Amino acid sequence: MPSLGRARLREGDLIILGLDPGLGTTGWGLIAADGNRLTHIANGQIKTDAGMALATRLLALDLALTDLILEHQPNGAAVEEVFVNVNPQSTLKLGQARGVVLLAASRSGMEVGEYAARLVKKSVVGVGNASKDQVHAMVARLLPGAKVAGPDASDALAVAITHAHHLASARRIPRK
Amino acid sequence: MPSLGRARLREGDLIILGLDPGLGTTGWGLIAADGNRLTHIANGQIKTDAGMALATRLLALDLALTDLILEHQPNGAAVEEVFVNVNPQSTLKLGQARGVVLLAASRSGMEVGEYAARLVKKSVVGVGNASKDQVHAMVARLLPGAKVAGPDASDALAVAITHAHHLASARRIPRK
């Protein structure tokens, strides 16, 4: 697992877990955020075996996520809102994995931010209609030193960055 | 919770948990099966508050299922295979709840049987194109004394009955 290690983290950093759910591959990315200063912690992709029963695959996904959360103790989690234009069977599969991912975060007491794909692109690249390649290039640039495990891990890091930006702007708005 | 109590169960009975997943309402039904002799144990419907965040609703569903499984210690679980002809957003919602339901069963070490709707109807009523009302009437007849909590609980009992019939026929087939 590529990691910069916990030593680089400063007190006051929020650890954010971005997640890109999928039954076959779930991408994850952990960053530390202190306002708009972001540090990459780790990222990866959890794969489940298509030859196993559905319930077993969901259990494998849940166990991997639970391990990850226990190890890194993130303060918050974020996922992309789903754009459902694929076939219904794919939507159902995605939904089943997404339910397990949201549950794993929620069970650990984290609030889970959900962000529209457009907002993730705007937050990472600056424009809402950025291409996937542009997003991935900016993720690598915003998180220097991060060796990204694959496209799903990159998407997960992008949504973690979006969550960090959202928290930073929310903090700048004075509370009444 | 309507229940006949554990006292009626005999040694050798398999306790089967039927589940009808849904984000708003998940039906569940517990029966004891000794071959084709079926006994109703309990049934109910788990509802989650549409005003809460999605991850919180999934957590509430998971907690209720985990309690249920701990209390009744079922030996096996069964769900209906999903017929996805509704709109994609509904399919996604259903998928998320279904993922949590399958995980709860799987995490408790149970195998989860999945049955097509046609097979459930055939198993309970005798014909694969039976109406929902016919299924519900037969569920009540096959499980005398069961006070069924609602249509989702009835569907859950129907799939539990299907699983029991499946196990009974599997046992009649000599193993090589």
XYZ file of C-alpha atoms in Angstrom:
352
model
C 0.000 0.000 0.000
C 1.617 3.315 -1.048
C 1.805 5.535 2.001
C 3.636 8.614 3.226
C 3.320 7.332 6.770
C 1.544 8.834 9.747
C 4.670 10.800 10.821
C 3.974 13.565 8.311
C 0.543 14.281 9.791
C 0.180 17.318 12.012
C -2.123 17.800 14.922
C -5.395 19.323 13.730
C -5.279 17.459 10.431
C -8.555 15.869 9.475
C -8.177 12.434 7.954
C -10.641 11.965 5.117
C -11.536 8.702 3.456
C -12.774 8.992 -0.122
C -14.555 5.971 -1.548
C -15.520 4.910 -5.050
C -17.787 1.894 -4.518
C -18.071 -1.025 -6.907
C -18.817 -4.726 -6.490
C -15.761 -5.797 -8.519
C -13.451 -2.950 -7.469
C -13.902 -0.349 -4.739
C -11.385 2.481 -4.850
C -10.313 4.207 -1.642
C -8.090 7.141 -0.868
C -6.997 8.660 2.430
C -5.809 12.229 2.721
C -5.025 14.537 5.616
C -6.503 18.026 5.381
C -5.624 21.128 7.350
C -7.827 23.728 5.699
C -6.751 23.671 2.052
C -3.365 22.053 2.794
C -3.717 18.454 1.682
C -1.402 15.487 2.261
C -1.735 12.072 0.706
C -1.775 9.217 3.195
C -2.613 6.092 1.214
C -4.841 4.740 -1.528
C -5.800 1.430 -3.005
C -8.397 -0.740 -4.659
C -10.375 -3.510 -2.999
C -11.256 -6.269 -5.437
C -13.753 -9.058 -4.872
C -13.749 -12.375 -6.688
C -16.530 -12.571 -9.321
C -16.552 -16.348 -8.842
C -17.804 -16.068 -5.250
C -21.435 -15.749 -4.109
C -22.738 -12.188 -3.941
C -23.155 -12.205 -0.144
C -19.577 -13.488 0.248
C -18.226 -10.737 -2.005
C -20.067 -8.106 0.043
C -18.612 -9.624 3.215
C -15.081 -9.505 1.753
C -15.620 -5.844 0.848
C -16.932 -5.060 4.332
C -13.979 -6.776 6.035
C -11.424 -4.915 3.895
C -13.113 -1.568 4.591
C -13.403 -2.255 8.306
C -9.668 -3.079 8.475
C -8.846 0.107 6.599
C -10.972 2.252 8.907
C -9.552 0.629 12.029
C -5.990 1.177 10.802
C -6.325 4.814 9.725
C -9.142 6.083 11.975
C -10.473 8.645 9.478
C -12.550 11.566 10.789
C -14.904 11.670 7.831
C -15.802 9.890 4.620
C -17.050 10.938 1.214
C -18.526 9.216 -1.833
C -19.641 10.396 -5.224
C -23.373 10.601 -5.859
C -24.233 7.996 -8.413
C -25.155 8.813 -11.946
C -27.367 5.889 -12.950
C -27.434 5.633 -16.727
C -26.110 2.109 -17.005
C -28.181 -1.040 -17.259
C -30.428 -1.952 -14.296
C -28.405 -5.051 -13.346
C -25.241 -2.910 -13.125
C -27.106 -0.317 -11.071
C -28.284 -3.040 -8.692
C -24.743 -4.431 -8.316
C -23.338 -0.971 -7.741
C -26.122 -0.236 -5.249
C -25.335 -3.380 -3.251
C -21.644 -2.477 -3.002
C -22.510 1.155 -2.257
C -24.813 0.096 0.593
C -21.986 -1.899 2.182
C -19.514 0.980 1.727
C -21.863 3.571 3.259
C -22.648 1.202 6.117
C -18.959 0.562 6.889
C -18.345 4.316 7.164
C -21.512 4.995 9.119
C -20.916 2.087 11.528
C -17.596 3.672 12.463
C -19.395 6.844 13.514
C -18.305 8.885 10.490
C -20.567 11.252 8.653
C -20.550 10.489 4.947
C -20.499 13.402 2.500
C -22.052 12.775 -0.910
C -20.960 14.916 -3.856
C -22.289 15.131 -7.405
C -19.739 14.124 -10.096
C -19.919 17.690 -11.498
C -18.962 19.136 -8.126
C -16.036 16.716 -7.760
C -14.696 17.793 -11.183
C -15.199 21.471 -10.357
C -13.516 21.036 -7.000
C -10.479 19.171 -8.342
C -9.984 20.668 -11.816
C -11.918 23.936 -11.584
C -14.531 23.106 -14.212
C -17.589 20.877 -13.898
C -17.157 19.263 -17.320
C -13.509 18.186 -16.901
C -12.528 14.856 -18.465
C -11.620 11.813 -16.349
C -7.975 12.217 -17.487
C -7.916 15.847 -16.337
C -9.275 14.799 -12.932
C -6.638 12.082 -12.568
C -3.820 14.454 -13.593
C -4.976 17.047 -11.042
C -5.282 14.440 -8.282
C -1.613 13.519 -8.854
C -0.684 17.218 -8.833
C -2.655 18.095 -5.696
C -1.215 15.111 -3.840
C 2.486 15.069 -4.736
C 4.188 11.784 -3.966
C 0.972 9.788 -4.208
C 1.389 6.631 -6.251
C -2.177 6.043 -7.359
C -3.254 2.388 -7.468
C -5.635 2.806 -10.407
C -8.584 4.753 -11.789
C -10.945 3.801 -8.933
C -8.387 4.847 -6.318
C -7.933 8.105 -8.222
C -11.692 8.740 -8.195
C -11.728 8.013 -4.475
C -8.914 10.526 -3.869
C -10.817 13.090 -5.976
C -13.914 12.822 -3.804
C -11.755 12.993 -0.644
C -10.217 16.247 -1.985
C -13.718 17.576 -2.705
C -14.766 16.809 0.860
C -11.660 18.583 2.207
C -12.435 21.697 0.112
C -16.034 21.595 1.262
C -14.986 21.425 4.927
C -12.473 24.251 4.405
C -15.071 26.571 2.836
C -17.669 25.645 5.442
C -15.148 26.746 8.073
C -14.607 30.104 6.367
C -18.326 30.895 6.513
C -18.954 32.509 9.898
C -21.612 30.671 11.865
C -24.567 32.694 13.093
C -43.602 -9.099 17.519
C -46.008 -11.980 16.811
C -44.336 -15.192 17.842
C -45.175 -18.771 18.680
C -42.205 -18.919 21.006
C -39.139 -21.127 20.890
C -40.806 -23.821 23.007
C -42.638 -25.241 19.983
C -39.400 -25.856 18.108
C -38.080 -29.403 17.952
C -34.538 -30.560 17.821
C -33.420 -30.905 14.216
C -35.539 -27.952 13.071
C -33.724 -25.573 10.766
C -34.466 -21.946 11.473
C -34.765 -20.007 8.236
C -34.779 -16.249 7.890
C -36.562 -14.911 4.816
C -35.838 -11.323 3.881
C -37.512 -8.849 1.548
C -35.061 -5.915 1.390
C -36.077 -2.299 0.928
C -34.624 1.019 2.041
C -37.951 2.244 3.473
C -39.257 -1.137 4.643
C -37.473 -4.474 4.910
C -39.745 -7.427 5.584
C -38.482 -10.411 7.528
C -39.931 -13.771 8.458
C -38.565 -16.605 10.563
C -39.785 -20.176 10.201
C -38.654 -23.508 11.564
C -38.438 -26.311 9.036
C -38.163 -30.035 9.614
C -38.289 -31.369 6.067
C -41.627 -30.106 4.762
C -43.107 -29.511 8.238
C -43.042 -25.756 8.722
C -43.657 -23.708 11.852
C -43.957 -19.951 12.022
C -41.636 -18.315 14.547
C -41.933 -14.568 14.007
C -42.173 -11.913 11.330
C -42.021 -8.161 11.057
C -41.059 -5.125 9.059
C -38.039 -2.888 9.685
C -38.717 0.697 8.692
C -36.149 3.457 8.299
C -36.884 7.172 8.514
C -36.837 8.825 5.066
C -35.839 12.080 6.802
C -32.470 10.665 7.864
C -29.241 10.549 5.813
C -28.851 7.483 3.615
C -25.841 6.107 5.528
C -27.765 6.490 8.810
C -30.771 4.634 7.394
C -28.514 1.786 6.266
C -26.962 1.685 9.735
C -30.424 1.530 11.371
C -31.336 -1.347 9.043
C -28.089 -3.171 9.841
C -28.568 -2.785 13.607
C -32.149 -4.094 13.470
C -31.110 -7.111 11.381
C -28.128 -7.864 13.601
C -30.390 -7.826 16.684
C -32.837 -10.134 14.969
C -30.128 -12.607 13.940
C -28.559 -12.578 17.425
C -31.950 -13.223 19.036
C -33.119 -16.037 16.773
C -29.817 -17.574 15.561
C -31.170 -18.708 12.179
C -29.334 -21.493 10.326
C -29.887 -20.041 6.869
C -31.272 -17.031 5.053
C -33.055 -16.444 1.770
C -33.941 -13.450 -0.390
C -35.806 -13.032 -3.629
C -33.777 -12.321 -6.738
C -34.564 -8.819 -7.822
C -36.629 -8.039 -10.861
C -35.326 -4.634 -11.900
C -37.907 -2.972 -14.069
C -38.414 0.127 -11.950
C -36.610 3.437 -12.369
C -32.811 3.504 -11.880
C -32.981 5.612 -8.699
C -35.341 3.045 -7.131
C -33.062 0.222 -8.269
C -30.092 1.982 -6.664
C -31.994 2.487 -3.370
C -33.117 -1.115 -3.369
C -29.573 -2.247 -4.180
C -28.119 -0.319 -1.248
C -30.608 -1.869 1.191
C -30.117 -5.294 -0.391
C -26.336 -5.022 0.037
C -26.777 -4.335 3.756
C -29.269 -7.193 4.142
C -27.028 -9.721 2.350
C -24.050 -8.547 4.386
C -25.886 -8.903 7.717
C -26.765 -12.514 6.862
C -23.340 -13.325 5.471
C -21.500 -11.722 8.420
C -23.360 -14.097 10.739
C -21.946 -17.052 8.829
C -25.195 -17.939 7.062
C -25.409 -18.986 3.467
C -27.936 -16.862 1.626
C -30.229 -18.561 -0.892
C -31.513 -16.420 -3.740
C -34.736 -17.408 -5.504
C -36.420 -16.004 -8.591
C -39.890 -14.514 -7.963
C -41.411 -17.173 -10.256
C -39.876 -19.951 -8.184
C -41.175 -18.398 -4.942
C -44.709 -18.299 -6.388
C -44.435 -21.842 -7.682
C -43.085 -23.063 -4.356
C -45.770 -21.368 -2.241
C -48.873 -21.466 -4.481
C -47.943 -24.173 -6.990
C -47.950 -21.939 -10.067
C -45.271 -19.490 -11.190
C -47.722 -16.803 -12.273
C -49.698 -16.624 -8.989
C -50.902 -13.177 -7.904
C -49.456 -11.392 -4.870
C -52.792 -11.976 -3.065
C -52.654 -15.714 -3.751
C -49.104 -15.845 -2.347
C -50.155 -13.992 0.801
C -53.195 -16.219 1.302
C -51.047 -19.347 0.959
C -48.407 -18.003 3.348
C -51.132 -17.592 5.994
C -52.401 -21.109 5.256
C -48.965 -22.772 5.328
C -48.081 -21.032 8.596
C -51.217 -21.307 10.730
C -51.245 -18.928 13.677
C -48.893 -16.447 11.995
C -50.106 -12.872 12.305
C -48.364 -11.296 9.329
C -47.065 -7.757 9.907
C -47.653 -6.579 6.336
C -46.993 -7.315 2.660
C -43.184 -7.132 2.992
C -43.214 -9.543 5.946
C -45.470 -11.841 3.912
C -43.016 -11.765 0.979
C -40.187 -12.533 3.407
C -42.095 -15.543 4.806
C -42.794 -16.721 1.229
C -39.093 -16.782 0.377
C -38.312 -18.524 3.687
C -40.881 -21.218 2.760
C -39.267 -21.533 -0.679
C -35.870 -22.041 0.930
C -37.307 -24.704 3.259
C -38.859 -26.580 0.297
C -35.573 -26.301 -1.573
C -33.638 -27.759 1.373
C -36.206 -30.555 1.801
C -35.971 -31.600 -1.881
C -32.181 -31.334 -1.838
C -32.204 -33.773 1.081
C -34.412 -36.249 -0.825
C -31.894 -36.393 -3.662
C -29.326 -39.041 -2.727
C -25.802 -37.681 -2.773
C -23.227 -39.446 -4.914
